[in-house]
Coordinates of C-alpha atoms in Angstrom, one line a residue:
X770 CA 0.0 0.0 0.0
X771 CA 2.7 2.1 0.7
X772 CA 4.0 1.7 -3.0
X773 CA 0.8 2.2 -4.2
X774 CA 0.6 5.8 -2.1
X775 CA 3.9 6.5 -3.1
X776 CA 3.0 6.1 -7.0
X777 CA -0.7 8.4 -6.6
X778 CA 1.8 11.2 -5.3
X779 CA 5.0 11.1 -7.5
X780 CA 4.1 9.5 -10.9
X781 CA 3.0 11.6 -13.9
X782 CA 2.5 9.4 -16.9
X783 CA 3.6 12.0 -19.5
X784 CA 6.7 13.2 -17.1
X785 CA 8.4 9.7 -16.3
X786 CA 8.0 7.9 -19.2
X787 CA 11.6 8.2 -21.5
X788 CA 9.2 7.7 -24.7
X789 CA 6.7 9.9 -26.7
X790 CA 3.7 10.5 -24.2
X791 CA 1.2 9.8 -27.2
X792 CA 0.4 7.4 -29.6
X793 CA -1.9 8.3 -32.8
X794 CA -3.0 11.8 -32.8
X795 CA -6.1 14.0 -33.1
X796 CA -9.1 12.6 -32.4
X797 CA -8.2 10.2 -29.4
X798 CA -9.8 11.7 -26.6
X799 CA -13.5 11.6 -28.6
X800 CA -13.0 7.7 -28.3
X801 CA -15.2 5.9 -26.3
X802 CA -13.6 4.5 -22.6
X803 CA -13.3 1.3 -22.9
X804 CA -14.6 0.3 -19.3
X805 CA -14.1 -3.4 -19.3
X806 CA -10.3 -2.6 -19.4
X807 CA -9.8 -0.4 -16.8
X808 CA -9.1 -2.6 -14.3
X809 CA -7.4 -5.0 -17.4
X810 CA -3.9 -6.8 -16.3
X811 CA -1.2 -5.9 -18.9
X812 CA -1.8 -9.4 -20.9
X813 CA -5.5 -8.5 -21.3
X814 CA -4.7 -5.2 -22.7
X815 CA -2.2 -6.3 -24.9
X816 CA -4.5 -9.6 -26.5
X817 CA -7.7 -6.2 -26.5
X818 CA -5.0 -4.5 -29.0
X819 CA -4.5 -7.5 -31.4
X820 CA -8.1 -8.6 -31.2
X821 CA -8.5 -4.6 -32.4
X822 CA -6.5 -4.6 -35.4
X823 CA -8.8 -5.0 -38.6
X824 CA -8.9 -9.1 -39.4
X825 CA -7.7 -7.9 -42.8
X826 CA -4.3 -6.2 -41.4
X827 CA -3.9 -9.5 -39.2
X828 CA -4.0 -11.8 -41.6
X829 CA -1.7 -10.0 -44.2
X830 CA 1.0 -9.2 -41.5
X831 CA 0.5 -13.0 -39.6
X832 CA -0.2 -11.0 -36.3
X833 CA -1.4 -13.0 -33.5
X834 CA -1.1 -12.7 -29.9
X835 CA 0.5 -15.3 -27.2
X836 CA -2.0 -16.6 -24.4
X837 CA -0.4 -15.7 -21.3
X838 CA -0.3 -20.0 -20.1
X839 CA 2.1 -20.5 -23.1
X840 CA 4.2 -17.3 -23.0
X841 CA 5.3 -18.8 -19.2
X842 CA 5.8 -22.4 -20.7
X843 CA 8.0 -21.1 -23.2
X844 CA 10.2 -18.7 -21.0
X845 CA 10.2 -22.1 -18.7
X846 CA 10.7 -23.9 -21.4
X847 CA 14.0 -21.5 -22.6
X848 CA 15.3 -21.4 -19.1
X849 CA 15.6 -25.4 -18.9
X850 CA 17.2 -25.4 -22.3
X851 CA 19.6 -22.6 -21.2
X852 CA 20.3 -24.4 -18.2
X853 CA 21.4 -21.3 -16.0
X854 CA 20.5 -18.0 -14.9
X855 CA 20.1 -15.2 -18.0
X856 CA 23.2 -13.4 -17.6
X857 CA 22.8 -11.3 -21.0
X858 CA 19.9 -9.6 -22.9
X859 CA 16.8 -11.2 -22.9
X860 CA 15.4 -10.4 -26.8
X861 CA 12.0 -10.6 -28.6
X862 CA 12.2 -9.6 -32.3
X863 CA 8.8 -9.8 -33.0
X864 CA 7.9 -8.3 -29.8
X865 CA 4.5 -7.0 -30.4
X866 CA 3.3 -5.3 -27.1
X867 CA 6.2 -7.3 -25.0
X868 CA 3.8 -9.9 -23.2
X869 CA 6.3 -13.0 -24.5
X870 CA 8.9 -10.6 -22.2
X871 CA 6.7 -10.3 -19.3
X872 CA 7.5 -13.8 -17.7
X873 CA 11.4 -12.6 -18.6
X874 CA 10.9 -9.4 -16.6
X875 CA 9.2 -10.4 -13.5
X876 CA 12.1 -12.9 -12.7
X877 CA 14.5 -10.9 -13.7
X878 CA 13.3 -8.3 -11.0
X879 CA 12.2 -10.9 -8.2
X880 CA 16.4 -12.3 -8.5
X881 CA 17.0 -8.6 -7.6
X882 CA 14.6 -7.9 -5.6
X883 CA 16.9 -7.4 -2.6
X884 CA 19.6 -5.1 -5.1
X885 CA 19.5 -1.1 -4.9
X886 CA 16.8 -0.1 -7.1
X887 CA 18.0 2.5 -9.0
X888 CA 20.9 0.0 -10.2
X889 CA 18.0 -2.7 -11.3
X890 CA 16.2 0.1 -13.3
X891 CA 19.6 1.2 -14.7
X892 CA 20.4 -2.3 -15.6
X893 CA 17.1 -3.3 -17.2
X894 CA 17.7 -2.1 -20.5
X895 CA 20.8 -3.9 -21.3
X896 CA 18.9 -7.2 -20.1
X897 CA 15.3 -7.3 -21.6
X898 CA 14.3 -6.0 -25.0
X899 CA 12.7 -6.2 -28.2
X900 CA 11.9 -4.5 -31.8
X901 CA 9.0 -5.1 -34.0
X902 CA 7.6 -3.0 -36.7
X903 CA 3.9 -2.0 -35.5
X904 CA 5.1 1.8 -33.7
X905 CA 1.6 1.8 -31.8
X906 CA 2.2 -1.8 -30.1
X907 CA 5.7 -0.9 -29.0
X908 CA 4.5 2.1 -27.5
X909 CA 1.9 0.5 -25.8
X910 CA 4.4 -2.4 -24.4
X911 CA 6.9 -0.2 -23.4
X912 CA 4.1 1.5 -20.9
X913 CA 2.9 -2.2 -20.1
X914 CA 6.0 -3.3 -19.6
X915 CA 7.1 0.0 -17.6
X916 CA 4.3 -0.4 -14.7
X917 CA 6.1 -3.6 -14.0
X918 CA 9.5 -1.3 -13.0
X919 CA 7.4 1.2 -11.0
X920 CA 7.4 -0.9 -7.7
X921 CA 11.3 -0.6 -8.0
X922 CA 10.9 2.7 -9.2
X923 CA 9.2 4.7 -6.2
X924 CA 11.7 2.6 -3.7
X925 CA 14.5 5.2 -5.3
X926 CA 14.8 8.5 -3.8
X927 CA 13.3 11.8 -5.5
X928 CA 16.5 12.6 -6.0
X929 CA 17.8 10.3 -7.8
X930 CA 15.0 9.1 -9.6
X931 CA 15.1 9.3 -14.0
X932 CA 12.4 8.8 -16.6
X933 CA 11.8 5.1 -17.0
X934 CA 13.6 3.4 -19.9
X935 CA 11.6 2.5 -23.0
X936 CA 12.6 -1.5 -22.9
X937 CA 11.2 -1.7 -27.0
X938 CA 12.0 -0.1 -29.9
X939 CA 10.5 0.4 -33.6
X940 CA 12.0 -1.2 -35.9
X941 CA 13.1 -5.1 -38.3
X942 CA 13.0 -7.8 -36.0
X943 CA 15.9 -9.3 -38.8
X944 CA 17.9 -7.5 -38.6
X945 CA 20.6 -7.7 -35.3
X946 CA 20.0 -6.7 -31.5
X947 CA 21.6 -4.4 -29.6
X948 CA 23.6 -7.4 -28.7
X949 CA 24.0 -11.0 -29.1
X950 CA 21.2 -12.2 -27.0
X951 CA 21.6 -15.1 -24.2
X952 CA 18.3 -16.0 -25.0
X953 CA 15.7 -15.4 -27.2
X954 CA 12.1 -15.4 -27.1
X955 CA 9.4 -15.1 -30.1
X956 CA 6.0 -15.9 -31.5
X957 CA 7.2 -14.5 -35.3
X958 CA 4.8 -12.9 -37.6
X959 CA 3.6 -16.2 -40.0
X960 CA 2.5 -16.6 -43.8
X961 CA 4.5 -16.4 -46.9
X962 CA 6.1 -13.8 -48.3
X963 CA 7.9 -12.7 -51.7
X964 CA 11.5 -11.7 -51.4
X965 CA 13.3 -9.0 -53.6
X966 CA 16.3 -10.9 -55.7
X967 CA 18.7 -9.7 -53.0
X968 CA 17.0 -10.7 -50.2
X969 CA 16.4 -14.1 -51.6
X970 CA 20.1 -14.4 -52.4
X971 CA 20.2 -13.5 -48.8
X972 CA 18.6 -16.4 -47.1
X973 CA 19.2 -18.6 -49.9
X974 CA 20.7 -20.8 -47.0
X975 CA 17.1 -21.0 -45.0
X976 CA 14.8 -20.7 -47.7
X977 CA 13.4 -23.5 -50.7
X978 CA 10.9 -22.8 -52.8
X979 CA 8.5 -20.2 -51.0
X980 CA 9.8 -18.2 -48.1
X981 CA 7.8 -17.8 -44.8
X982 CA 7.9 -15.2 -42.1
X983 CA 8.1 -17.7 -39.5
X984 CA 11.1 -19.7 -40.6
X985 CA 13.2 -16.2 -41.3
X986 CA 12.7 -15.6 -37.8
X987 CA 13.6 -18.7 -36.4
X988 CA 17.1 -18.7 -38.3
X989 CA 17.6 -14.5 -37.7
X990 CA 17.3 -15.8 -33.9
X991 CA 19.9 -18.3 -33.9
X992 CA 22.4 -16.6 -36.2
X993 CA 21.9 -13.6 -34.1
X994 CA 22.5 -15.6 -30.6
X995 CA 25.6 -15.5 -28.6
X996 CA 27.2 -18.7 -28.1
X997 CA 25.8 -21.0 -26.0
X998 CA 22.0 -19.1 -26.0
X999 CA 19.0 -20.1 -26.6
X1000 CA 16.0 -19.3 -28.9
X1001 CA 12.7 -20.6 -28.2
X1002 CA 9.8 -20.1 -30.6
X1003 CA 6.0 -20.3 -30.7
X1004 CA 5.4 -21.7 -34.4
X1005 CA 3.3 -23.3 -36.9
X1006 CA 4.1 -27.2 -36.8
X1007 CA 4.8 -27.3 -40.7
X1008 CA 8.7 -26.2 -40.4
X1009 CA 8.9 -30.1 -39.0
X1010 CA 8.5 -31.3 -42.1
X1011 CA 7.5 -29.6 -45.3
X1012 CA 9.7 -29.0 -48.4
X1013 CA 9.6 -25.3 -48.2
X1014 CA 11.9 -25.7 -44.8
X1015 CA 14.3 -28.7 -45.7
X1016 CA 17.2 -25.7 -46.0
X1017 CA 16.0 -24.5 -42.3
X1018 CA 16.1 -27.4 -40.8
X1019 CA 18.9 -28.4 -41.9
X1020 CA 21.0 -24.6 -40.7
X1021 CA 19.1 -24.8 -37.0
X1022 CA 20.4 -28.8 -37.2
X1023 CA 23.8 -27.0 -37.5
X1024 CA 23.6 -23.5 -35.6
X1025 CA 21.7 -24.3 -32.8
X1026 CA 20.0 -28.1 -32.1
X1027 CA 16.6 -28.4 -31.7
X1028 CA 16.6 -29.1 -27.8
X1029 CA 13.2 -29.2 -26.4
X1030 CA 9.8 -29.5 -28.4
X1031 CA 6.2 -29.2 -27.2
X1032 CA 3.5 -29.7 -29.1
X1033 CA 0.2 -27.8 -28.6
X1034 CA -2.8 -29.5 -28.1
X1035 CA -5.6 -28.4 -30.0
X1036 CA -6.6 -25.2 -31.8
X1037 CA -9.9 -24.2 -31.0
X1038 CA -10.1 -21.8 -28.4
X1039 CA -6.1 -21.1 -27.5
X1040 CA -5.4 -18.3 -29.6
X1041 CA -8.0 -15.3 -29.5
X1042 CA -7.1 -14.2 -33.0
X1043 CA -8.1 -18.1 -34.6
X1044 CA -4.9 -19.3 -35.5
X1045 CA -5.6 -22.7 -37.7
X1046 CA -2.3 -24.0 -37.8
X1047 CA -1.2 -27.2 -35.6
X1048 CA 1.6 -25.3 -33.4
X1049 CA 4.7 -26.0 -31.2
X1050 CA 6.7 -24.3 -28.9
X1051 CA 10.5 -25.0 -30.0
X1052 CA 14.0 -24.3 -28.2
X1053 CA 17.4 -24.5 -29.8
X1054 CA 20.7 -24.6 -28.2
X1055 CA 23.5 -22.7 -29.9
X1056 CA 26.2 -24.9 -29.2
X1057 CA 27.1 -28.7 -30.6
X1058 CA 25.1 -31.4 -28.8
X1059 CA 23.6 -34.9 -29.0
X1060 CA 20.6 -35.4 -31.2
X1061 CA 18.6 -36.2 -28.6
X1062 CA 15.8 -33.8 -28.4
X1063 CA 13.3 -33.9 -25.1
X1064 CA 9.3 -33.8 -26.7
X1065 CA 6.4 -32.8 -24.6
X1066 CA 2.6 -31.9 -25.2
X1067 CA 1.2 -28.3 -23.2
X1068 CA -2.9 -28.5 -23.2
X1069 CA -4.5 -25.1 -22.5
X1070 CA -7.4 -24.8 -20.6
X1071 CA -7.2 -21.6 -18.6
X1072 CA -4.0 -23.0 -17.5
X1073 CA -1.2 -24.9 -19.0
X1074 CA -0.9 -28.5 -18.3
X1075 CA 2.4 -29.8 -19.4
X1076 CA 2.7 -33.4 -20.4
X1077 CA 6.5 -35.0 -20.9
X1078 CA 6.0 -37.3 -24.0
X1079 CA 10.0 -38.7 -23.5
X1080 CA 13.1 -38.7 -26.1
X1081 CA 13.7 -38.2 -29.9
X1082 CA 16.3 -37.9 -31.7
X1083 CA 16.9 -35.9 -35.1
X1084 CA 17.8 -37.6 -38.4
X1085 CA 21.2 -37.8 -39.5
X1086 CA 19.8 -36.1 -42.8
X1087 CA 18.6 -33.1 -40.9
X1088 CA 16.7 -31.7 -44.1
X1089 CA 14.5 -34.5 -44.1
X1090 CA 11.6 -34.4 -42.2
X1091 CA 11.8 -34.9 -38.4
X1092 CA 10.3 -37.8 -37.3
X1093 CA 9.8 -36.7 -33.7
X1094 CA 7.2 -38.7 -31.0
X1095 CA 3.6 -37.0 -30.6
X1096 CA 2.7 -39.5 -28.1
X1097 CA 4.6 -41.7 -25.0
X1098 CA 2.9 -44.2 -27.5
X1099 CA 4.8 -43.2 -29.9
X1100 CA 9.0 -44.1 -28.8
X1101 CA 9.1 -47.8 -29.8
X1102 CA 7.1 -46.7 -33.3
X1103 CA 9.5 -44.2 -34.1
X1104 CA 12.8 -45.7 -32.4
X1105 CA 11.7 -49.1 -34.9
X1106 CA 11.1 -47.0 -37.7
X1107 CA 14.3 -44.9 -37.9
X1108 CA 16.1 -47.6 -38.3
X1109 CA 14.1 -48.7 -41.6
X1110 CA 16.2 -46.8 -44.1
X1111 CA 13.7 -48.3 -47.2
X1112 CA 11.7 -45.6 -49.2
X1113 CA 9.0 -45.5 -51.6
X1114 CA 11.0 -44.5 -54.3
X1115 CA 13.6 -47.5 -53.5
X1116 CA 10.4 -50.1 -54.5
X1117 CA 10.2 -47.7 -58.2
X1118 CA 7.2 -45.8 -56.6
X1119 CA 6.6 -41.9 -57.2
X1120 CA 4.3 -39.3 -56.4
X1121 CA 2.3 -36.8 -58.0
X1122 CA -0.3 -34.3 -57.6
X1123 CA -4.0 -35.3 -59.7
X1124 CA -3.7 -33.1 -62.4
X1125 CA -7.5 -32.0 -62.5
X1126 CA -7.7 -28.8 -61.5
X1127 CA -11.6 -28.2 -61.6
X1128 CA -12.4 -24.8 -61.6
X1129 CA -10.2 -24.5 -64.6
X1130 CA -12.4 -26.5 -66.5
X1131 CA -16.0 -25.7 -65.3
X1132 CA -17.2 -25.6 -68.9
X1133 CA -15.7 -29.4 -69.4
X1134 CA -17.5 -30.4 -66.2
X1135 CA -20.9 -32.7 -66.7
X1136 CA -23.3 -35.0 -64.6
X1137 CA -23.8 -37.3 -67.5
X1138 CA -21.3 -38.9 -69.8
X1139 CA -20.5 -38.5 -73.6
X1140 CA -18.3 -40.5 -76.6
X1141 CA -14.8 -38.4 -75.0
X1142 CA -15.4 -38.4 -71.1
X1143 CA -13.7 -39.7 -68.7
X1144 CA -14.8 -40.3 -64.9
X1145 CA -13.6 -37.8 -62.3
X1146 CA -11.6 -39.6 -58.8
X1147 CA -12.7 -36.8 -55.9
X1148 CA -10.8 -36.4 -52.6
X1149 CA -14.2 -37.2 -51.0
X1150 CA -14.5 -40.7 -53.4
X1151 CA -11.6 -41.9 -50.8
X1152 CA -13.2 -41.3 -47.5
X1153 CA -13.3 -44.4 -45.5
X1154 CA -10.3 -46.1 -47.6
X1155 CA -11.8 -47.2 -50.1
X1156 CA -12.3 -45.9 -54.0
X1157 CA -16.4 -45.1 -54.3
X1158 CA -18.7 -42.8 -56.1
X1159 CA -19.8 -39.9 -53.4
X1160 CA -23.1 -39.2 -54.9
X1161 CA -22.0 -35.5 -53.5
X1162 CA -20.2 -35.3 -56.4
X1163 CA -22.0 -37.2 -59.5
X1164 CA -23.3 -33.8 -60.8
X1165 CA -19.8 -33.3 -61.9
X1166 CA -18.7 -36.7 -62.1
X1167 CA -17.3 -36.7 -65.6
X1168 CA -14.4 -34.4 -67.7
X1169 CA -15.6 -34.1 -71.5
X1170 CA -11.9 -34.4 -72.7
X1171 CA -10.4 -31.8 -75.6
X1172 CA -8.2 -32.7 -78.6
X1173 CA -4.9 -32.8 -76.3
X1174 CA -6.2 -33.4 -72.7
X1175 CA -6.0 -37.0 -72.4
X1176 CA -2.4 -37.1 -72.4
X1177 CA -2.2 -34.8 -69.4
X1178 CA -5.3 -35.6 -67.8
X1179 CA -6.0 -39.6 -68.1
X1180 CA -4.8 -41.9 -66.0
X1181 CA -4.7 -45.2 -67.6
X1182 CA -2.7 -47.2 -65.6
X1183 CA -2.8 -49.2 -61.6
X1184 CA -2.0 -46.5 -58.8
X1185 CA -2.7 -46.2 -55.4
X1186 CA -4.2 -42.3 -54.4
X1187 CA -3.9 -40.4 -51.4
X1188 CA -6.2 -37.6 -49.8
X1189 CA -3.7 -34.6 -50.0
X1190 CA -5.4 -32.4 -47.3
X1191 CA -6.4 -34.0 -43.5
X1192 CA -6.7 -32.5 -40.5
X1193 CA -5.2 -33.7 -37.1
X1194 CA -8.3 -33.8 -35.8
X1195 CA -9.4 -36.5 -37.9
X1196 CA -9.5 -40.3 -36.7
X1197 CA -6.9 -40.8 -40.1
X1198 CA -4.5 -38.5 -41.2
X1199 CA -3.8 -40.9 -44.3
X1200 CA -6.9 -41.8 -46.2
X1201 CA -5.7 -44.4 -49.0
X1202 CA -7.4 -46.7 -51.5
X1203 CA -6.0 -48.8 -54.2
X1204 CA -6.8 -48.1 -58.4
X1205 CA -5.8 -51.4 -59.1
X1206 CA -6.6 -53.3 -62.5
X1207 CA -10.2 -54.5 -61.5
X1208 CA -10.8 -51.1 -60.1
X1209 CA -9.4 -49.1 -62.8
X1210 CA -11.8 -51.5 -65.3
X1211 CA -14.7 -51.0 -63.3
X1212 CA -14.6 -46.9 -63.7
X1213 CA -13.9 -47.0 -67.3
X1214 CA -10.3 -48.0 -67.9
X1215 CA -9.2 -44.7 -68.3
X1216 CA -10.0 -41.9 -65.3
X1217 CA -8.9 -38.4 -64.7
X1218 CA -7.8 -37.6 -61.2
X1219 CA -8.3 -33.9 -59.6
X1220 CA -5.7 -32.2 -57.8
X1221 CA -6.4 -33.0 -53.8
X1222 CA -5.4 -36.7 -54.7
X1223 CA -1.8 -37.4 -54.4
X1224 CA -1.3 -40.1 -57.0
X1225 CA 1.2 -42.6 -56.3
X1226 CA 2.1 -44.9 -59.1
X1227 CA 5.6 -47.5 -59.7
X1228 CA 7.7 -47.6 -62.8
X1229 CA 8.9 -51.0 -61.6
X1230 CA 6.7 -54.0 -63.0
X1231 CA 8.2 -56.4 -60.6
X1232 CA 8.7 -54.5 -57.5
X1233 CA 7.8 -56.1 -54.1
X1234 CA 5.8 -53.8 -53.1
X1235 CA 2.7 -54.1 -55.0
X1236 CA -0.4 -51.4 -55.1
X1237 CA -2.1 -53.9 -52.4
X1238 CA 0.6 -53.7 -50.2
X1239 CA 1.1 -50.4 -50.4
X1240 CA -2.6 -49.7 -49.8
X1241 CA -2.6 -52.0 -46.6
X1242 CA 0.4 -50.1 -45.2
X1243 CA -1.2 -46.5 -45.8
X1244 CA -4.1 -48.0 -44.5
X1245 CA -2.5 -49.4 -41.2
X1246 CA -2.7 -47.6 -38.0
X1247 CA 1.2 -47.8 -38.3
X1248 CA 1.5 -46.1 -40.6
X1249 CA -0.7 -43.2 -39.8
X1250 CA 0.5 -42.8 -36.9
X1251 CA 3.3 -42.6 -38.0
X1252 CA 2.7 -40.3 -40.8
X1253 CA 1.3 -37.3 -37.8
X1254 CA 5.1 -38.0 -36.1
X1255 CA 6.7 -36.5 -39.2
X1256 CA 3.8 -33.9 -40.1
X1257 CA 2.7 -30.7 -38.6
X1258 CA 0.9 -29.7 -41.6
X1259 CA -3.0 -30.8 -42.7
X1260 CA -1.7 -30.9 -46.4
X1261 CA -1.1 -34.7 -46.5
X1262 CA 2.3 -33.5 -48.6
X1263 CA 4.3 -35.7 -52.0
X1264 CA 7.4 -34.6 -49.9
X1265 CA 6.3 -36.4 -46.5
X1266 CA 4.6 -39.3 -47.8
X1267 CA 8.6 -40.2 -50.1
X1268 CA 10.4 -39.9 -46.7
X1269 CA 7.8 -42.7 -44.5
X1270 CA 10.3 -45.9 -43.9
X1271 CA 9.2 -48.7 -44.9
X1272 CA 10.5 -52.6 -44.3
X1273 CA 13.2 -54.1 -46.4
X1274 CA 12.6 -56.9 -49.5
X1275 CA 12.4 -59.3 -47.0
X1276 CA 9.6 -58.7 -44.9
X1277 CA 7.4 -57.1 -48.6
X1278 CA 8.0 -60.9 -49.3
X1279 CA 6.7 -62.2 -46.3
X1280 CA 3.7 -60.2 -46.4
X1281 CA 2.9 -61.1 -50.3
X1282 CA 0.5 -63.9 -49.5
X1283 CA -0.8 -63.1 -46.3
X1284 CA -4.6 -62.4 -46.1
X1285 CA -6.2 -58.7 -45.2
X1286 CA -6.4 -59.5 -41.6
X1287 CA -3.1 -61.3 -40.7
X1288 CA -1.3 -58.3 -43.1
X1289 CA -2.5 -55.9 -40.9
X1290 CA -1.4 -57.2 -37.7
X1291 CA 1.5 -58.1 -39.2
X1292 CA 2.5 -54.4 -40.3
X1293 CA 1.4 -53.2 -36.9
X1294 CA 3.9 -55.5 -35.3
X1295 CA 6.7 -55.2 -38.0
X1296 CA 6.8 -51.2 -36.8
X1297 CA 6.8 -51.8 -33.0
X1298 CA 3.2 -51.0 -32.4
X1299 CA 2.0 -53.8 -29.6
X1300 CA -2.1 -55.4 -30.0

């Protein structure tokens, strides 16, 4: 009470702050008072900002805000992986209105709590900070963050006492700190962006194909770290294993080891701003160390409850995807598995996208069929595993083909297809069904396959692993299990499905003649997984 007393007497807002006193401009004080949040703790205030911004602005920049039960879990989280005290800057990048720093400040200050407090507020600024590019959220987390200093503030005499220290500053969250941070902390803007010629010759070393926000982040952290630091990330799941990111994981592999990795359970409901992707909370280690990497699962509800899933370990080819336990379950699946070093494309197999793009060819589109149509294979004819008609889709059930379509756009031959886009939520991430010859036959000999079905067919006539092998694996809850260890994407992804391992010649053999119901016990228990 005393510091509260102390504050009503001595504290002018606009006289003791050592940043601009106003945000915005004419027209503020004709705003309505937004009564809810007077009496709003710094995180609320912050998430009411986001929440603010016009959906459009949030999606195109990939703003979202960090619930306040996995901002602590990921400063935890970065402590354990630092393994001492923070003896340097604290940094956030993409710091928003500072709430990823909060948990950073208030230790910091409770470990000093018995220091002189003019040399705590003196030595703040050279141990927490951050940057990011929105001015109005930096001003607004530099006073959040500052009424978490005033307590130390008004124990320091009139005297002495100096404006407090703006802890964040506008500017690129790329480019370097003010120093090489001990650890780093970030929940990066997300979604792709285009890069000028230089700056893609720039992070040619992080970036394939299309470049996201996210994954620049995640390698400007650990370049930017000093030694032996540590960066931890709230990010989109899809770095684990997509294409676009083989170049990333493979320079985080090398820079700074993936140490600890939590995965977050659900969307719905965690993130006020609707985030949709599967996310994880990620710390690296800048320093050379084991493979081993510790997994875990956080579940918010109101709270964090932390769940320790046990050990992986990161592929020798670190630009592959990284097959990483989801599940305690999980271990002996994955431990059995990485030692299968069989793929898909060592059997003559190969992957494709269905060329049928649909809305490309609405006017070649029909319910009935004529002398040069061929059938249409939906995503939705593989639901349940197996190749059907879904009447949902007979009004546009056949492509009347032009002069040169059918030799892009017919599919004349066995293959097994693949739904290309699943969600985690779903009872089956892989949803597989066999176009064999009786099946191909029965829907015309000749069918034209639209673009969410990957298409997997095998060059080599005699290969051991025939289409109903195949099938029966894709089908087994092996295999889809799995397939969500390696994934953190819903596209079900040609990339991903190539790098499953699969058995050795020998055991294809021993499966060949083994009936539907003993092959599927028998996969189960090939890959580890007990009855």
């Amino acid at each position: 009470m005393a510091a509260e007393a102390a504050l009503q007497q001595t504290f002018d807002f606009d006289d003791e702050m050592a940043f601009p006193k106003e945000f915005g401009g004419e027209g503020l004080a004709e705003l309505p008072i937004r009564e809810d949040l007077l009496d709003a703790l710094p995180e609320e205030l912050a998430d009411a900002y986001v929440v603010a911004l016009e959906s459009t602005v949030r999606t195109a920049e990939g703003r979202h805000y960090t619930p306040t039960p996995l901002a602590e879990v990921l400063y935890r989280q970065a402590r354990e992986t630092l393994g001492r005290r923070p003896d340097g800057l604290i940094w956030d990048p993409a710091c928003g209105a500072g709430m990823l720093l909060l948990p950073a400040l208030r230790a910091w200050l409770a470990e000093r709590s018995d220091a002189q407090p003019d040399m705590v507020i003196r030595g703040v600024q050279s141990a927490i900070g951050g940057r990011d590019l929105d001015g109005a959220a930096v001003w607004l987390g530099n006073a959040l963050l500052a009424a978490e200093l005033l307590p130390t503030w008004t124990r320091i005499p009139l005297s002495r006492r100096k404006p407090l220290p703006a802890l964040l500053e506008a500017g690129d969250g790329l480019k370097p700190p003010p120093a090489p941070p001990v650890m780093t902390i970030l929940n990066p803007p997300y979604g792709r962006v285009r890069l000028s010629d230089e700056d893609r010759q720039n992070w040619q070393h992080v970036v394939y194909g299309h470049a996201n926000r996210y994954g620049l982040f995640m390698a400007a952290a650990v370049e930017h770290l000093a030694e032996g630091g540590t960066a931890s990330a709230l990010v989109p799941a899809g770095w684990l294993g997509g294409s676009y990111f083989q170049r990333l994981r493979s320079y985080l592999a090398e820079t700074a080891p993936l140490n600890q990795l939590s995965y977050v359970s659900g969307r719905a409901g965690v993130f006020s701003t609707g985030v949709l992707q599967e996310t994880v909370l990620a710390s690296f280690r800048k320093s050379r160390a084991a493979r081993l990497v510790t997994c875990g699962r956080v579940t918010v509800n109101g709270r964090a409850v932390e769940e320790e899933i046990g050990k992986g370990r990161l592929p020798t080819a670190a630009d592959q995807p990284w097959l990483l336990p989801r599940r305690p379950e999980d271990l002996p699946l994955v431990k059995t598995a990485l030692k299968m070093p069989r793929r898909l494309a060592d059997y003559g197999w190969t992957i494709s996208t269905g060329p049928l793009v649909w809305n490309r060819r609405k006017s070649q589109l029909s319910g009935t069929p004529s002398d040069v149509s061929v059938k249409i294979v939906w995503a939705a004819d593989l639901d349940g595993g197996e190749l059907h008609q879904d009447p949902a889709r007979d009004r546009l059930r056949y492509l009347h083909l032009g002069e040169k379509d059918a030799r892009v756009l017919v599919l004349d031959r066995p293959a097994v297809l693949v739904q290309r886009t699943t969600a985690p939520e779903q009872p089956r991430r892989l949803l597989a069904a066999a176009l064999d010859e009786e099946t191909l036959s029965s829907w015309g000999s000749r069918v034209s396959v639209e673009n969410h079905v990957n298409v997997l067919t095998c060059s080599e006539p005699d290969s051991l692993l025939t289409p109903r092998l195949l099938t029966a694996l894709l089908d087994s809850e092996a295999l889809d299990r799995l397939y969500r260890c390696l994934t953190g994407s819903v596209a079900v992804s040609a990339y991903e499905l190539a790098a499953l391992p699969l058995p050795g010649p020998k055991t294809l053999r021993s499966w060949a003649s083994l009936p539907a119901e003993r092959l599927s016990a028998e996969i189960n228990h090939v890959y580890g997984l007990k009855p």
